[in-house]
mmCIF file of C-alpha atoms and ligand atoms in Angstrom:
data_model
loop_
_atom_site.group_PDB
_atom_site.id
_atom_site.type_symbol
_atom_site.label_atom_id
_atom_site.label_comp_id
_atom_site.label_asym_id
_atom_site.label_seq_id
_atom_site.Cartn_x
_atom_site.Cartn_y
_atom_site.Cartn_z
ATOM 1 C CA UNK A 1449 -115.608 101.166 251.297
ATOM 2 C CA UNK A 1450 -116.081 103.410 248.102
ATOM 3 C CA UNK A 1451 -116.960 101.473 244.862
ATOM 4 C CA UNK A 1452 -114.387 101.423 242.228
ATOM 5 C CA UNK A 1453 -115.116 102.065 238.589
ATOM 6 C CA UNK A 1454 -112.234 101.594 235.967
ATOM 7 C CA UNK A 1455 -112.983 102.733 232.417
ATOM 8 C CA UNK A 1456 -111.055 100.401 230.117
ATOM 9 C CA UNK A 1457 -110.639 102.427 227.160
ATOM 10 C CA UNK A 1458 -108.448 100.052 225.474
ATOM 11 C CA UNK A 1459 -106.881 101.285 222.240
ATOM 12 C CA UNK A 1460 -109.238 104.221 222.032
ATOM 13 C CA UNK A 1461 -109.966 106.874 220.938
ATOM 14 C CA UNK A 1462 -107.605 107.074 217.998
ATOM 15 C CA UNK A 1463 -107.011 110.797 218.136
ATOM 16 C CA UNK A 1464 -105.927 113.161 220.974
ATOM 17 C CA UNK A 1465 -108.721 115.512 220.640
ATOM 18 C CA UNK A 1466 -111.381 112.846 221.224
ATOM 19 C CA UNK A 1467 -109.506 111.422 224.154
ATOM 20 C CA UNK A 1468 -109.525 115.103 225.687
ATOM 21 C CA UNK A 1469 -113.238 115.639 224.974
ATOM 22 C CA UNK A 1470 -114.281 112.197 226.382
ATOM 23 C CA UNK A 1471 -112.391 112.872 229.540
ATOM 24 C CA UNK A 1472 -113.891 116.420 229.795
ATOM 25 C CA UNK A 1473 -117.399 115.110 229.277
ATOM 26 C CA UNK A 1474 -117.150 112.535 232.139
ATOM 27 C CA UNK A 1475 -114.922 114.496 234.504
ATOM 28 C CA UNK A 1476 -117.940 116.874 235.202
ATOM 29 C CA UNK A 1477 -119.532 113.976 237.046
ATOM 30 C CA UNK A 1478 -116.441 112.312 238.453
ATOM 31 C CA UNK A 1479 -115.256 115.251 240.282
ATOM 32 C CA UNK A 1480 -118.589 115.490 242.116
ATOM 33 C CA UNK A 1481 -119.005 111.985 243.242
ATOM 34 C CA UNK A 1482 -117.925 111.129 246.662
ATOM 35 C CA UNK A 1483 -118.772 107.463 246.893
ATOM 36 C CA UNK A 1484 -117.338 106.204 243.847
ATOM 37 C CA UNK A 1485 -113.402 105.988 242.796
ATOM 38 C CA UNK A 1486 -113.468 106.484 239.038
ATOM 39 C CA UNK A 1487 -110.005 105.328 237.153
ATOM 40 C CA UNK A 1488 -109.409 105.959 233.635
ATOM 41 C CA UNK A 1489 -107.437 103.112 231.945
ATOM 42 C CA UNK A 1490 -106.348 105.286 228.975
ATOM 43 C CA UNK A 1491 -103.670 104.261 226.498
ATOM 44 C CA UNK A 1492 -100.091 105.555 227.645
ATOM 45 C CA UNK A 1493 -99.846 108.148 224.818
ATOM 46 C CA UNK A 1494 -102.915 109.966 226.127
ATOM 47 C CA UNK A 1495 -101.690 110.250 229.763
ATOM 48 C CA UNK A 1496 -100.050 113.724 229.395
ATOM 49 C CA UNK A 1497 -103.326 115.199 228.128
ATOM 50 C CA UNK A 1498 -105.627 113.867 230.964
ATOM 51 C CA UNK A 1499 -103.875 115.922 233.831
ATOM 52 C CA UNK A 1500 -106.905 115.635 236.186
ATOM 53 C CA UNK A 1501 -107.550 111.948 235.681
ATOM 54 C CA UNK A 1502 -106.927 109.190 238.076
ATOM 55 C CA UNK A 1503 -105.221 106.944 235.804
ATOM 56 C CA UNK A 1504 -104.823 103.248 235.480
ATOM 57 C CA UNK A 1505 -102.179 101.409 233.270
ATOM 58 C CA UNK A 1506 -103.757 98.710 230.940
ATOM 59 C CA UNK A 1507 -100.698 96.538 230.968
ATOM 60 C CA UNK A 1508 -96.859 96.384 232.134
ATOM 61 C CA UNK A 1509 -93.749 94.327 231.572
ATOM 62 C CA UNK A 1510 -92.050 92.556 234.392
ATOM 63 C CA UNK A 1511 -88.573 93.893 234.093
ATOM 64 C CA UNK A 1512 -87.686 97.372 235.646
ATOM 65 C CA UNK A 1513 -85.651 98.587 232.520
ATOM 66 C CA UNK A 1514 -83.561 97.276 229.563
ATOM 67 C CA UNK A 1515 -83.677 96.324 225.942
ATOM 68 C CA UNK A 1516 -87.364 95.247 225.703
ATOM 69 C CA UNK A 1517 -88.494 97.623 222.678
ATOM 70 C CA UNK A 1518 -92.174 98.660 223.226
ATOM 71 C CA UNK A 1519 -92.498 97.637 226.725
ATOM 72 C CA UNK A 1520 -93.339 99.803 229.670
ATOM 73 C CA UNK A 1521 -92.272 98.925 233.241
ATOM 74 C CA UNK A 1522 -94.080 99.186 236.628
ATOM 75 C CA UNK A 1523 -91.447 101.431 237.878
ATOM 76 C CA UNK A 1524 -92.274 104.045 234.980
ATOM 77 C CA UNK A 1525 -95.863 103.790 235.787
ATOM 78 C CA UNK A 1526 -95.193 104.377 239.532
ATOM 79 C CA UNK A 1527 -92.830 107.239 238.823
ATOM 80 C CA UNK A 1528 -95.416 109.132 236.992
ATOM 81 C CA UNK A 1529 -97.745 108.887 240.125
ATOM 82 C CA UNK A 1530 -100.068 106.270 238.545
ATOM 83 C CA UNK A 1531 -101.011 103.542 241.382
ATOM 84 C CA UNK A 1532 -102.897 100.927 239.335
ATOM 85 C CA UNK A 1533 -102.297 98.518 236.436
ATOM 86 C CA UNK A 1534 -104.636 96.089 234.760
ATOM 87 C CA UNK A 1535 -102.853 92.636 234.317
ATOM 88 C CA UNK A 1536 -104.015 89.577 232.462
ATOM 89 C CA UNK A 1537 -106.730 91.099 230.555
ATOM 90 C CA UNK A 1538 -108.207 88.314 228.327
ATOM 91 C CA UNK A 1539 -107.368 90.306 225.131
ATOM 92 C CA UNK A 1540 -103.794 90.135 226.400
ATOM 93 C CA UNK A 1541 -104.053 86.563 227.046
ATOM 94 C CA UNK A 1542 -105.913 85.674 223.775
ATOM 95 C CA UNK A 1543 -104.607 88.125 221.317
ATOM 96 C CA UNK A 1544 -100.998 88.519 222.674
ATOM 97 C CA UNK A 1545 -100.290 84.879 223.873
ATOM 98 C CA UNK A 1546 -99.932 86.101 227.490
ATOM 99 C CA UNK A 1547 -99.478 83.024 229.869
ATOM 100 C CA UNK A 1548 -100.237 82.570 233.316
ATOM 101 C CA UNK A 1549 -96.514 82.177 233.994
ATOM 102 C CA UNK A 1550 -96.138 85.645 232.265
ATOM 103 C CA UNK A 1551 -98.890 87.133 234.181
ATOM 104 C CA UNK A 1552 -97.510 85.937 237.442
ATOM 105 C CA UNK A 1553 -94.334 87.554 236.516
ATOM 106 C CA UNK A 1554 -96.050 90.934 235.884
ATOM 107 C CA UNK A 1555 -98.119 90.597 239.135
ATOM 108 C CA UNK A 1556 -94.968 90.267 241.107
ATOM 109 C CA UNK A 1557 -93.225 93.075 239.557
ATOM 110 C CA UNK A 1558 -96.226 95.276 239.880
ATOM 111 C CA UNK A 1559 -96.387 94.459 243.509
ATOM 112 C CA UNK A 1560 -92.833 94.945 244.066
ATOM 113 C CA UNK A 1561 -93.182 98.445 242.439
ATOM 114 C CA UNK A 1562 -95.778 99.038 244.938
ATOM 115 C CA UNK A 1563 -98.576 99.334 242.200
ATOM 116 C CA UNK A 1564 -101.941 97.848 242.689
ATOM 117 C CA UNK A 1565 -102.618 95.388 240.025
ATOM 118 C CA UNK A 1566 -105.959 94.612 238.806
ATOM 119 C CA UNK A 1567 -105.660 90.941 237.905
ATOM 120 C CA UNK A 1568 -108.434 89.850 235.239
ATOM 121 C CA UNK A 1569 -109.576 86.205 235.186
ATOM 122 C CA UNK A 1570 -112.552 84.519 233.551
ATOM 123 C CA UNK A 1571 -113.842 81.558 231.580
ATOM 124 C CA UNK A 1572 -114.484 81.205 227.865
ATOM 125 C CA UNK A 1573 -117.924 80.156 226.462
ATOM 126 C CA UNK A 1574 -118.691 76.641 227.636
ATOM 127 C CA UNK A 1575 -115.855 76.290 230.203
ATOM 128 C CA UNK A 1576 -116.299 75.570 233.844
ATOM 129 C CA UNK A 1577 -115.775 78.929 235.641
ATOM 130 C CA UNK A 1578 -114.647 77.606 239.016
ATOM 131 C CA UNK A 1579 -112.173 75.299 237.196
ATOM 132 C CA UNK A 1580 -110.645 77.866 234.960
ATOM 133 C CA UNK A 1581 -110.695 80.884 237.565
ATOM 134 C CA UNK A 1582 -109.327 78.637 240.405
ATOM 135 C CA UNK A 1583 -106.475 77.516 238.109
ATOM 136 C CA UNK A 1584 -105.860 81.034 236.721
ATOM 137 C CA UNK A 1585 -105.630 82.570 240.322
ATOM 138 C CA UNK A 1586 -103.422 79.783 241.706
ATOM 139 C CA UNK A 1587 -100.895 80.170 238.760
ATOM 140 C CA UNK A 1588 -101.011 83.928 238.496
ATOM 141 C CA UNK A 1589 -100.639 84.591 242.301
ATOM 142 C CA UNK A 1590 -98.003 81.961 242.630
ATOM 143 C CA UNK A 1591 -95.234 83.052 244.947
ATOM 144 C CA UNK A 1592 -96.383 86.471 245.505
ATOM 145 C CA UNK A 1593 -95.920 86.495 249.213
ATOM 146 C CA UNK A 1594 -92.448 87.511 248.803
ATOM 147 C CA UNK A 1595 -93.299 90.811 246.988
ATOM 148 C CA UNK A 1596 -92.569 94.277 248.583
ATOM 149 C CA UNK A 1597 -96.305 95.156 248.732
ATOM 150 C CA UNK A 1598 -98.617 92.123 249.602
ATOM 151 C CA UNK A 1599 -101.516 90.396 248.343
ATOM 152 C CA UNK A 1600 -104.024 92.660 250.231
ATOM 153 C CA UNK A 1601 -102.989 95.321 247.616
ATOM 154 C CA UNK A 1602 -104.376 93.185 244.809
ATOM 155 C CA UNK A 1603 -107.759 93.701 242.960
ATOM 156 C CA UNK A 1604 -109.374 90.823 241.150
ATOM 157 C CA UNK A 1605 -111.594 91.561 238.263
ATOM 158 C CA UNK A 1606 -114.117 88.750 237.211
ATOM 159 C CA UNK A 1607 -114.432 89.080 233.509
ATOM 160 C CA UNK A 1608 -116.378 86.287 231.707
ATOM 161 C CA UNK A 1609 -114.518 86.180 228.250
ATOM 162 C CA UNK A 1610 -117.746 85.562 226.621
ATOM 163 C CA UNK A 1611 -119.327 88.563 228.088
ATOM 164 C CA UNK A 1612 -116.538 90.988 226.865
ATOM 165 C CA UNK A 1613 -117.567 93.373 223.938
ATOM 166 C CA UNK A 1614 -120.591 91.114 223.219
ATOM 167 C CA UNK A 1615 -123.225 92.759 224.903
ATOM 168 C CA UNK A 1616 -124.140 89.228 226.177
ATOM 169 C CA UNK A 1617 -123.565 89.924 229.779
ATOM 170 C CA UNK A 1618 -123.573 87.635 232.744
ATOM 171 C CA UNK A 1619 -126.670 87.956 234.861
ATOM 172 C CA UNK A 1620 -125.736 89.440 238.230
ATOM 173 C CA UNK A 1621 -127.066 86.182 239.818
ATOM 174 C CA UNK A 1622 -124.691 84.036 237.930
ATOM 175 C CA UNK A 1623 -121.772 86.424 238.535
ATOM 176 C CA UNK A 1624 -122.593 86.349 242.225
ATOM 177 C CA UNK A 1625 -121.781 82.655 242.417
ATOM 178 C CA UNK A 1626 -118.462 83.128 240.843
ATOM 179 C CA UNK A 1627 -117.929 86.168 243.188
ATOM 180 C CA UNK A 1628 -118.656 83.909 246.196
ATOM 181 C CA UNK A 1629 -116.328 81.175 244.826
ATOM 182 C CA UNK A 1630 -113.387 83.846 244.534
ATOM 183 C CA UNK A 1631 -114.376 85.263 247.970
ATOM 184 C CA UNK A 1632 -114.254 81.853 249.509
ATOM 185 C CA UNK A 1633 -110.418 81.895 248.600
ATOM 186 C CA UNK A 1634 -109.312 85.315 248.668
ATOM 187 C CA UNK A 1635 -110.188 88.152 250.921
ATOM 188 C CA UNK A 1636 -109.532 90.932 248.332
ATOM 189 C CA UNK A 1637 -111.645 93.593 246.422
ATOM 190 C CA UNK A 1638 -113.316 92.032 243.488
ATOM 191 C CA UNK A 1639 -114.909 93.932 240.717
ATOM 192 C CA UNK A 1640 -116.958 92.752 237.552
ATOM 193 C CA UNK A 1641 -116.470 93.363 233.899
ATOM 194 C CA UNK A 1642 -118.028 92.254 230.668
ATOM 195 C CA UNK A 1643 -120.543 94.153 228.736
ATOM 196 C CA UNK A 1644 -121.413 96.427 231.794
ATOM 197 C CA UNK A 1645 -123.804 99.331 230.870
ATOM 198 C CA UNK A 1646 -125.972 101.948 232.393
ATOM 199 C CA UNK A 1647 -128.708 99.342 232.748
ATOM 200 C CA UNK A 1648 -127.049 96.351 234.360
ATOM 201 C CA UNK A 1649 -124.395 98.029 236.365
ATOM 202 C CA UNK A 1650 -126.311 98.380 239.722
ATOM 203 C CA UNK A 1651 -127.038 94.644 239.877
ATOM 204 C CA UNK A 1652 -123.414 93.776 240.222
ATOM 205 C CA UNK A 1653 -122.896 96.106 243.056
ATOM 206 C CA UNK A 1654 -126.037 94.809 244.704
ATOM 207 C CA UNK A 1655 -124.949 91.227 244.789
ATOM 208 C CA UNK A 1656 -121.566 92.342 246.379
ATOM 209 C CA UNK A 1657 -118.963 93.205 243.755
ATOM 210 C CA UNK A 1658 -116.581 96.036 244.915
ATOM 211 C CA UNK A 1659 -116.711 97.982 241.633
ATOM 212 C CA UNK A 1660 -116.743 97.541 237.693
ATOM 213 C CA UNK A 1661 -114.633 97.505 234.737
ATOM 214 C CA UNK A 1662 -116.665 98.765 231.667
ATOM 215 C CA UNK A 1663 -114.858 98.851 228.390
ATOM 216 C CA UNK A 1664 -117.373 99.774 225.456
ATOM 217 C CA UNK A 1665 -119.751 101.778 227.741
ATOM 218 C CA UNK A 1666 -116.618 103.807 229.101
ATOM 219 C CA UNK A 1667 -116.217 105.334 225.511
ATOM 220 C CA UNK A 1668 -119.606 106.772 225.463
ATOM 221 C CA UNK A 1669 -119.639 109.699 227.985
ATOM 222 C CA UNK A 1670 -123.561 109.511 228.628
ATOM 223 C CA UNK A 1671 -123.391 105.823 229.206
ATOM 224 C CA UNK A 1672 -120.332 105.965 231.443
ATOM 225 C CA UNK A 1673 -122.006 108.698 233.539
ATOM 226 C CA UNK A 1674 -125.103 106.483 233.906
ATOM 227 C CA UNK A 1675 -122.897 103.741 235.377
ATOM 228 C CA UNK A 1676 -121.319 106.184 237.827
ATOM 229 C CA UNK A 1677 -124.627 107.463 238.916
ATOM 230 C CA UNK A 1678 -126.247 104.153 239.178
ATOM 231 C CA UNK A 1679 -123.411 102.897 241.420
ATOM 232 C CA UNK A 1680 -123.301 105.880 243.740
ATOM 233 C CA UNK A 1681 -127.091 105.983 244.402
HETATM 234 P P1 LIG B 3039 -116.797 95.520 227.609
HETATM 235 O O1 LIG B 3039 -115.278 95.404 227.997
HETATM 236 O O2 LIG B 3039 -117.416 96.336 228.667
HETATM 237 O O3 LIG B 3039 -116.683 96.167 226.310
HETATM 238 O O4 LIG B 3039 -117.323 94.262 227.430
HETATM 239 C C1 LIG B 3039 -114.788 95.058 229.372
HETATM 240 C C2 LIG B 3039 -113.393 94.699 229.329
HETATM 241 O O5 LIG B 3039 -112.855 94.199 228.379
HETATM 242 O O6 LIG B 3039 -112.612 95.121 230.321
#
């Protein structure tokens, strides 16, 4: 199976020209790689200008259409030919008040629209990883067996909250323990995110993660290329 690398651009870059340039710089390498699938989770507004990218949404709402100012539905994403959506990122949980109940509705809506959700889970500093992640997975995935597309189409991203954007990455041997915990419950693709860079990227693949979700490093073309090259070798 190919490794998956998802560039989480978050709310960056702030101007179109920079978004186009960043993609152009990394596409030179993306188009040549045969063993890695690279998705660009760019802000919705930049999508029309990244024609050659395999895109991923950073969020979606749970309704199909209607009076929900500012929201984007899974059906709209699917209609543009985009297959993936990140759901439950810790920034959405912590800065926008997304609860597990809301995330559960989003996962169900995404699967019903036949999108592939990337569900982010992870503990905060000082929390018990297995306890937090066990609860998040239970609540976020409650009742999804009735969706049009099944749980096998879900990807789980382990992202320790304390490692996101801090440079304080989780040693691959510690991440491996959490990987095994998730694997003991779910037979899904599992990827890692949290201060992934060119140096540490290979370690996560070596311990068994199926891919990576770099944020900050995906905004620096050279660093992101290093990640792709390290994973494909
Ligand atoms: P980071 O972000 O690589 O900057 O830590 C990862 C993420 O938020 O998905």
